[in-house]
Coordinates of C-alpha atoms and ligand atoms in Angstrom, one line a residue:
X499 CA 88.0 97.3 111.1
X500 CA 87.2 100.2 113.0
X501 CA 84.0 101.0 111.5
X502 CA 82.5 97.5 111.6
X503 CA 83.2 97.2 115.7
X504 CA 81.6 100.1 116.0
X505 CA 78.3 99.2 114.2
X506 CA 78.3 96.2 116.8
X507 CA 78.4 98.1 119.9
X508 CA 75.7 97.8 122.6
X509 CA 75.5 98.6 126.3
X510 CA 74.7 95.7 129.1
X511 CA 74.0 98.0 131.7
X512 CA 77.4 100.4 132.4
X513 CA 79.4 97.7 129.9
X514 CA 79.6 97.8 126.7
X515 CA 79.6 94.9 124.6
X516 CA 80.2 94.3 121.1
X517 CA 78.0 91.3 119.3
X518 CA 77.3 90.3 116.1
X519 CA 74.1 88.5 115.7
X520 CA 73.4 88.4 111.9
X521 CA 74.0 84.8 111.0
X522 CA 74.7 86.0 107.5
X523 CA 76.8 88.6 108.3
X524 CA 78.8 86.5 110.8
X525 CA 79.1 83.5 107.5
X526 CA 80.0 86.3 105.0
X527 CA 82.8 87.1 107.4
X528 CA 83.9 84.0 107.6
X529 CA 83.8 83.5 103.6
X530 CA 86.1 86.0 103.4
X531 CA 88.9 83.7 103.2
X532 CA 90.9 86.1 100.5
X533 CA 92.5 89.2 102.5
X534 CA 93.8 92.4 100.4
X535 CA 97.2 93.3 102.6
X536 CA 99.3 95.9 101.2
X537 CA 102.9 94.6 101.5
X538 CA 105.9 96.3 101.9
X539 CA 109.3 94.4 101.4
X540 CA 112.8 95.2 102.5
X541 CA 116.0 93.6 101.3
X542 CA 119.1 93.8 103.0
X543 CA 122.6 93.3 102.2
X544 CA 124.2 93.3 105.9
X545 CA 124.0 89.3 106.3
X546 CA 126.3 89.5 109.8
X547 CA 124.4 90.5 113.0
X548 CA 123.0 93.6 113.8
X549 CA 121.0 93.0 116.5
X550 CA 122.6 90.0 119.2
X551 CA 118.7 90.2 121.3
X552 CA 117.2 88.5 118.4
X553 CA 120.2 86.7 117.2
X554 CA 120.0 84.9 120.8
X555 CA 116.5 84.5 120.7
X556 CA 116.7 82.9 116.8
X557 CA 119.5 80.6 118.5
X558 CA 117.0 79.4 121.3
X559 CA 114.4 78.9 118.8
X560 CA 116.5 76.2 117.0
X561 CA 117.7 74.2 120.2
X562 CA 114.1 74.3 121.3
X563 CA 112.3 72.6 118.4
X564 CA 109.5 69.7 119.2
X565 CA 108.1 67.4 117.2
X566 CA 104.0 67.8 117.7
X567 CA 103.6 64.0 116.4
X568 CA 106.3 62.1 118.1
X569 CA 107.3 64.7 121.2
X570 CA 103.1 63.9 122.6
X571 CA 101.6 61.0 123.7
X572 CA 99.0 60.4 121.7
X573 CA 98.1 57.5 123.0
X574 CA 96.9 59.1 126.1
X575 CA 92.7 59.1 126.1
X576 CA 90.6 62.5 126.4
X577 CA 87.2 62.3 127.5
X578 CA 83.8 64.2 127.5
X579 CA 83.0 62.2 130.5
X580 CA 85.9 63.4 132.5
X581 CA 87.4 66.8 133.3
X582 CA 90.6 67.6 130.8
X583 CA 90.7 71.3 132.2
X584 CA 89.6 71.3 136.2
X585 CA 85.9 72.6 137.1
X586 CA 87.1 75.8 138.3
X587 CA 88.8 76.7 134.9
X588 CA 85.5 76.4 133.1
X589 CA 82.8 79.0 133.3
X590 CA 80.2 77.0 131.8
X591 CA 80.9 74.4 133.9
X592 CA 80.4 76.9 136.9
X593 CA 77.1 78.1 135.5
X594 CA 75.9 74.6 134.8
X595 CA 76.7 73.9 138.4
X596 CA 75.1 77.3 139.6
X597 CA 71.9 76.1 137.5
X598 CA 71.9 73.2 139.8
X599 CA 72.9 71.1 136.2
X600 CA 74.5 67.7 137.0
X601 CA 77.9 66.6 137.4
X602 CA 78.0 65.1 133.5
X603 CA 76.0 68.2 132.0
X604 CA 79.2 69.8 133.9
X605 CA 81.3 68.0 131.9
X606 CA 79.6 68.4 128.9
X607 CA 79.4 72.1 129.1
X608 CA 82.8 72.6 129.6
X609 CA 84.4 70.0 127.1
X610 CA 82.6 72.4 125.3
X611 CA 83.3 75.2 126.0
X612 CA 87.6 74.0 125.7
X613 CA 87.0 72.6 121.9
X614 CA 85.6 76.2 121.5
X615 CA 88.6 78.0 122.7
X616 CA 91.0 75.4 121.7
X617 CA 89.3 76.5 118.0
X618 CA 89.9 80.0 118.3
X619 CA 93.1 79.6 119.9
X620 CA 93.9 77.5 117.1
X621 CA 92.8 79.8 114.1
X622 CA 95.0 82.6 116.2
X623 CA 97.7 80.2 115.6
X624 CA 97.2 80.4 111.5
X625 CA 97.0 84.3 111.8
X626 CA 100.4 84.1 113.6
X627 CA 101.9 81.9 111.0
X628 CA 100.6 84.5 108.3
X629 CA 101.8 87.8 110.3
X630 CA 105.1 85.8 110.7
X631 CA 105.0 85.2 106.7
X632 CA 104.7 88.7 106.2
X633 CA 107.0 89.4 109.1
X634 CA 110.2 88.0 107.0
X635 CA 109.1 90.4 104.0
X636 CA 108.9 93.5 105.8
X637 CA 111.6 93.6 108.8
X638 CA 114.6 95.4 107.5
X639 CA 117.3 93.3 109.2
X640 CA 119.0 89.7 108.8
X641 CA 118.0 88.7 112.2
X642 CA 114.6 90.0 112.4
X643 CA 114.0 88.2 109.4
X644 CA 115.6 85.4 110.5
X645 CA 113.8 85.4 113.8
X646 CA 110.4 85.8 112.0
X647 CA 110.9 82.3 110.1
X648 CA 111.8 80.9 112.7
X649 CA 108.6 81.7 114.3
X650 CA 106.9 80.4 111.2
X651 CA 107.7 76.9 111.8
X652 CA 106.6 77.5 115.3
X653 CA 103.5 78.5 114.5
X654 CA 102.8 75.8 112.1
X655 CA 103.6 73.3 114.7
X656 CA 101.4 74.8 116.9
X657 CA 98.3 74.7 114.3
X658 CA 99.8 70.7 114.0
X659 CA 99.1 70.3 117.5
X660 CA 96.3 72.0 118.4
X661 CA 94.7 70.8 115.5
X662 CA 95.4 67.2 115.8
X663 CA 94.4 67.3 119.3
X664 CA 91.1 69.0 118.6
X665 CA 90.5 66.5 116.0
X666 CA 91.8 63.5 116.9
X667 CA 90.6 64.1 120.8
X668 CA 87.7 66.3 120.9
X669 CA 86.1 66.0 117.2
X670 CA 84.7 69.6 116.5
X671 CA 86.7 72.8 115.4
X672 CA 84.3 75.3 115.9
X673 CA 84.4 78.4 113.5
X674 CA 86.2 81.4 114.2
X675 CA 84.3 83.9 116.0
X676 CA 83.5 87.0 114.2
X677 CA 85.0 89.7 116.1
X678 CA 88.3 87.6 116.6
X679 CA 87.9 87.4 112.4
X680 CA 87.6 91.1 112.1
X681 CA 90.2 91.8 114.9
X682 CA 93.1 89.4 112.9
X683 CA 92.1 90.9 109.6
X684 CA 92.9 94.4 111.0
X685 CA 96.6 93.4 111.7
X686 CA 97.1 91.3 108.6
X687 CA 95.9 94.3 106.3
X688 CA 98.3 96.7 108.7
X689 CA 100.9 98.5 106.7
X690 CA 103.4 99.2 108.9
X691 CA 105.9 96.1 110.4
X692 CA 105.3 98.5 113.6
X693 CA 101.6 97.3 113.7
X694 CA 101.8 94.3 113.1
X695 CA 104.5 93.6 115.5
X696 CA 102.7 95.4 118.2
X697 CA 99.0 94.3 117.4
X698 CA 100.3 90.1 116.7
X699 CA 103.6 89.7 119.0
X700 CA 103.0 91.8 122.1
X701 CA 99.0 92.2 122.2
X702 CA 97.8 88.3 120.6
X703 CA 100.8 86.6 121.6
X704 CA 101.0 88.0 125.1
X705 CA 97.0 86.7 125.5
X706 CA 98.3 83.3 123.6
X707 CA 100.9 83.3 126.8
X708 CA 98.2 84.0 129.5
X709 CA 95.6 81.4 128.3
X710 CA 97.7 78.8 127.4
X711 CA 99.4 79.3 131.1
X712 CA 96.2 79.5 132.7
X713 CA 94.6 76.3 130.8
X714 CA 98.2 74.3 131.9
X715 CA 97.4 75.4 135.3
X716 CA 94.1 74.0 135.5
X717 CA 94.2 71.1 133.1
X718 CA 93.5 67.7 134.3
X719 CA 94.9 65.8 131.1
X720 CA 98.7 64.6 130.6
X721 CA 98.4 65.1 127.1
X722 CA 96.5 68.5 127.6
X723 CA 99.1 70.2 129.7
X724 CA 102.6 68.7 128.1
X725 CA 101.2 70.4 125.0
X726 CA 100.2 73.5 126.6
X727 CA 103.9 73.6 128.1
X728 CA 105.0 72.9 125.3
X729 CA 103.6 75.5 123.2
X730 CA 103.9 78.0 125.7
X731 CA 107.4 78.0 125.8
X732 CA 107.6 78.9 122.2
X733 CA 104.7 81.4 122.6
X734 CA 107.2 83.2 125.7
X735 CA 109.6 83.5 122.7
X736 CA 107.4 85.1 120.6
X737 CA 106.2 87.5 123.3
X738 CA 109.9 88.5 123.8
X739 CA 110.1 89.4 120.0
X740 CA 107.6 91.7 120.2
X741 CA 108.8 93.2 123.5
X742 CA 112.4 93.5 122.1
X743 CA 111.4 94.7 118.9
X744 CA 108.9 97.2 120.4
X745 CA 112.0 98.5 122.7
X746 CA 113.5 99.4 120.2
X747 CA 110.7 101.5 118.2
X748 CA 109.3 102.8 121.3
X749 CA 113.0 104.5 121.7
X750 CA 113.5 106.0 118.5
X751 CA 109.7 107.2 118.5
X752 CA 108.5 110.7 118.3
X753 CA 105.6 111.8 121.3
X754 CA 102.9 111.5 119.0
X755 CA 103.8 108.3 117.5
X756 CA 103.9 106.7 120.8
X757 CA 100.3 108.3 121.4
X758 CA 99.3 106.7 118.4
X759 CA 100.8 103.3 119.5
X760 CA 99.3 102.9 123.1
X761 CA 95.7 104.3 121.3
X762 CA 96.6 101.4 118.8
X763 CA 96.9 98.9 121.7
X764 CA 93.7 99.6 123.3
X765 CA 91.9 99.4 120.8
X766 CA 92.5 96.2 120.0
X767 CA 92.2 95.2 124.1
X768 CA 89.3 96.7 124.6
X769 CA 87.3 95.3 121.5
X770 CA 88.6 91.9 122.3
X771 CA 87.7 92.2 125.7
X772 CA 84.1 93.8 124.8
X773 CA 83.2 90.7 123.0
X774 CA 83.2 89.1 126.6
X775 CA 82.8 85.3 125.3
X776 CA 79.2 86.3 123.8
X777 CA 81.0 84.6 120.5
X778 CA 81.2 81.5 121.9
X779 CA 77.7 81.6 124.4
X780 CA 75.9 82.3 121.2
X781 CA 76.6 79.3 120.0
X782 CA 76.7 76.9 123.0
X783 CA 74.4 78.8 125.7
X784 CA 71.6 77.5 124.4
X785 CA 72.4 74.0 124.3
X786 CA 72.5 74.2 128.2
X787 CA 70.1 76.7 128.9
X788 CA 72.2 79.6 129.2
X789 CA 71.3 83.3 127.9
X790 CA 73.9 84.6 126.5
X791 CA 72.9 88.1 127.4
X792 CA 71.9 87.5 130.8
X793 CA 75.3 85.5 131.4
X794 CA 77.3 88.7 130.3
X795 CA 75.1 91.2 132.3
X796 CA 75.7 88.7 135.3
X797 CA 79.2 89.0 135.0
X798 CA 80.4 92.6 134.1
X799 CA 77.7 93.7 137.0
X800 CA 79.4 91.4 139.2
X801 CA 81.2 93.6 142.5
X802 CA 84.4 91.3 141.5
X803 CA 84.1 91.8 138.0
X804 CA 87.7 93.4 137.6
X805 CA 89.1 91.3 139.4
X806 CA 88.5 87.9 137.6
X807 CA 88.4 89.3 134.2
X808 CA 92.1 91.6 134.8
X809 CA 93.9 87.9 135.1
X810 CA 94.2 87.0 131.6
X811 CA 95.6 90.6 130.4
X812 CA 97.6 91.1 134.0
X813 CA 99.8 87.8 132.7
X814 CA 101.8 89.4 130.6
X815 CA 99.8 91.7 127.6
X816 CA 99.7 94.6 130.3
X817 CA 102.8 94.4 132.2
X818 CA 104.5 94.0 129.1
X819 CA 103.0 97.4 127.7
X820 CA 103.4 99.3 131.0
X821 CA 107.3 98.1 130.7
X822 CA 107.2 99.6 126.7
X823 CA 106.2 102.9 128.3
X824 CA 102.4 102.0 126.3
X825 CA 100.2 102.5 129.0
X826 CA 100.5 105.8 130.6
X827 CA 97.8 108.3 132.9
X828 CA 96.1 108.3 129.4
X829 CA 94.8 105.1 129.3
X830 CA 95.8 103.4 132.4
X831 CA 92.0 104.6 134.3
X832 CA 90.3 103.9 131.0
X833 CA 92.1 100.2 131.3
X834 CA 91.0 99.9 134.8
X835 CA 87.0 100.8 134.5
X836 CA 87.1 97.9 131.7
X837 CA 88.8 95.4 134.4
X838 CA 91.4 95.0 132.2
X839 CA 93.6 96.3 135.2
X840 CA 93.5 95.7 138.2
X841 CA 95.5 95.8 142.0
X842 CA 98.1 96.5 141.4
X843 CA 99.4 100.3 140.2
X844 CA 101.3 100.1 136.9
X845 CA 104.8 101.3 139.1
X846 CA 104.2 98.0 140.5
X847 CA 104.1 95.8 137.6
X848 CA 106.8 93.5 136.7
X849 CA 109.3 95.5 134.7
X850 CA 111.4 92.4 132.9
X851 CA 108.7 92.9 129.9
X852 CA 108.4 88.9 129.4
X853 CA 105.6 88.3 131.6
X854 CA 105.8 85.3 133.9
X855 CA 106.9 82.4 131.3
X856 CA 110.5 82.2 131.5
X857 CA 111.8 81.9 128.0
X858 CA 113.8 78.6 127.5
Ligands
FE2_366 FE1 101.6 79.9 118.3
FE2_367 FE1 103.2 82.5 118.7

């Protein structure tokens, strides 16, 4: 995983980016649909409860279960020609309108741009039901175990929805983007529970948390936002897995392993934040006249850079890693000249560890 980031790393002025623009290389990724993951798996003869957090959190999980084809109202129409997410919560849409593009190329651009992030969101969703999968093999305890299938039908539901909605509303699943392709691998083929726990429930899940809130916020669609509340109030219980679970590794860790951790977590930030959507403007910038590189330098030369692009991670991914004791002097500067922080010092953050979304 390592390697091939690195190979795809370029500097846009002081930022730097990582793109893949080899068509074939980006399609052979993507035929990689067979994934070598060294599993480890863990039986366990203690059926009562050993840990009550996760117990709890498996109870909530059953009293919250939806039903993605009757709980929605399907019936409710989405259109290209008007806004399901607001104008403001789509940057094409804002550089259509800076381009002096009209109000329907607006439109366009931006119901664009959400069946593109609804796709990636929702092949996220299959990488979480797989983790999840592996999740029941290699926890050690009852009600890890029985947390992490409990998640699986979760996820599944949310691949149900999102999928449905994509097709049935929008018509195009887009293909997964290559770095989010190599970035999933990475934690699928990771050997340790640890990994994947940190790397899929706190880091992914914790974005899945801050999108899907943001999106809800600005969506303009009934059907839209119930299934974005919906799905977020399962992804909050996801996120509180990982926080939990991560609690209680952090505190049995040795110095260097927690180095090894919070180097583990930025990594995986900071190549999903390099990509800075040149995924997705390689494949729709043209269509409205938009460079993708001159979109990106735009942006990360912006004076407010920081400051826009910090929301998504200051949801819940960072405070949530500041609470696990993951972002320390080590990284915290590093963090902030990416614009993944911002304002705020990390004493400040919220210390609950969940985020914003209060778990149902
Ligand atoms: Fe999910
Ligand atoms: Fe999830």
């Amino acid at each position: 995983m390592k390697k091939l980031i690195e190979e795809h790393r370029k500097k846009f002025g002081n930022f730097e980016v990582i793109e893949f623009v080899d068509e074939q290389e980006i399609t052979s990724l993507r035929d990689q649909i067979n994934v070598d993951v060294p599993m480890e798996l863990h039986w366990t003869w203690e059926y009562g409860s050993e840990v009550e957090e996760l117990r709890n959190l498996y109870e909530k999980g059953k009293v919250n279960q939806w039903n993605a084809e009757t709980d929605l109202d399907w019936s409710t129409p989405v259109s290209k020609d008007e806004w399901v997410l607001k104008p403001e919560g789509s940057m094409m849409a804002q550089m259509c309108k800076l381009m002096g593009k009209d109000e329907a190329t607006q439109k366009a651009a931006a119901f664009d741009e959400l069946g593109y992030t609804l796709s990636q969101l929702l092949h996220g969703e299959q990488a979480a039901l797989q983790l999840c999968g592996q999740l029941t093999n290699v926890c050690e305890k009852m009600d890890e175990k029985w947390y992490a299938a409990s998640q699986v039908i979760d996820e599944a539901r949310h691949i149900e929805a999102i999928s449905k909605f994509i097709q049935r509303k929008m018509g195009t699943i887009y293909p997964i983007g290559p770095t989010l392709k190599v970035l999933l691998d990475g934690l699928l083929e990771a050997d340790t529970a640890q990994k994947k726990t940190l790397g899929m429930q706190c880091l992914f899940e914790g974005m899945a948390v801050g999108i899907f809130d943001f999106m809800r916020q600005e969506s303009a669609n009934d059907l839209f936002g119930t299934m974005l509340r919906r799905v977020e109030q399962d992804e909050a219980r996801h996120a509180a897995f990982g926080v939990l679970t991560m609690r209680r590794v952090v505190r049995e860790a040795e110095p260097e392993q927690l180095e090894e951790m919070e180097e583990f977590a930025f990594e995986i930030l900071e190549a999903l934040n390099a990509n800075q959507q040149l995924d997705m403007l390689a494949l729709l910038g043209p269509k409205y006249g938009l460079d993708p590189h001159n979109v990106v330098m735009a942006a990360t030369s912006m004076p407010n850079f920081a400051e826009f692009n910090s929301l998504m991670y200051m949801h819940t991914v960072m405070p949530n890693l500041k609470s696990l004791g993951l972002v320390t002097e080590r990284t915290e500067q590093q963090y902030r000249d990416l614009g993944i922080l911002w304002g705020k010092q990390r004493q400040e953050m919220p210390a609950d560890g969940f985020g914003t979304i209060p778990i149902a």
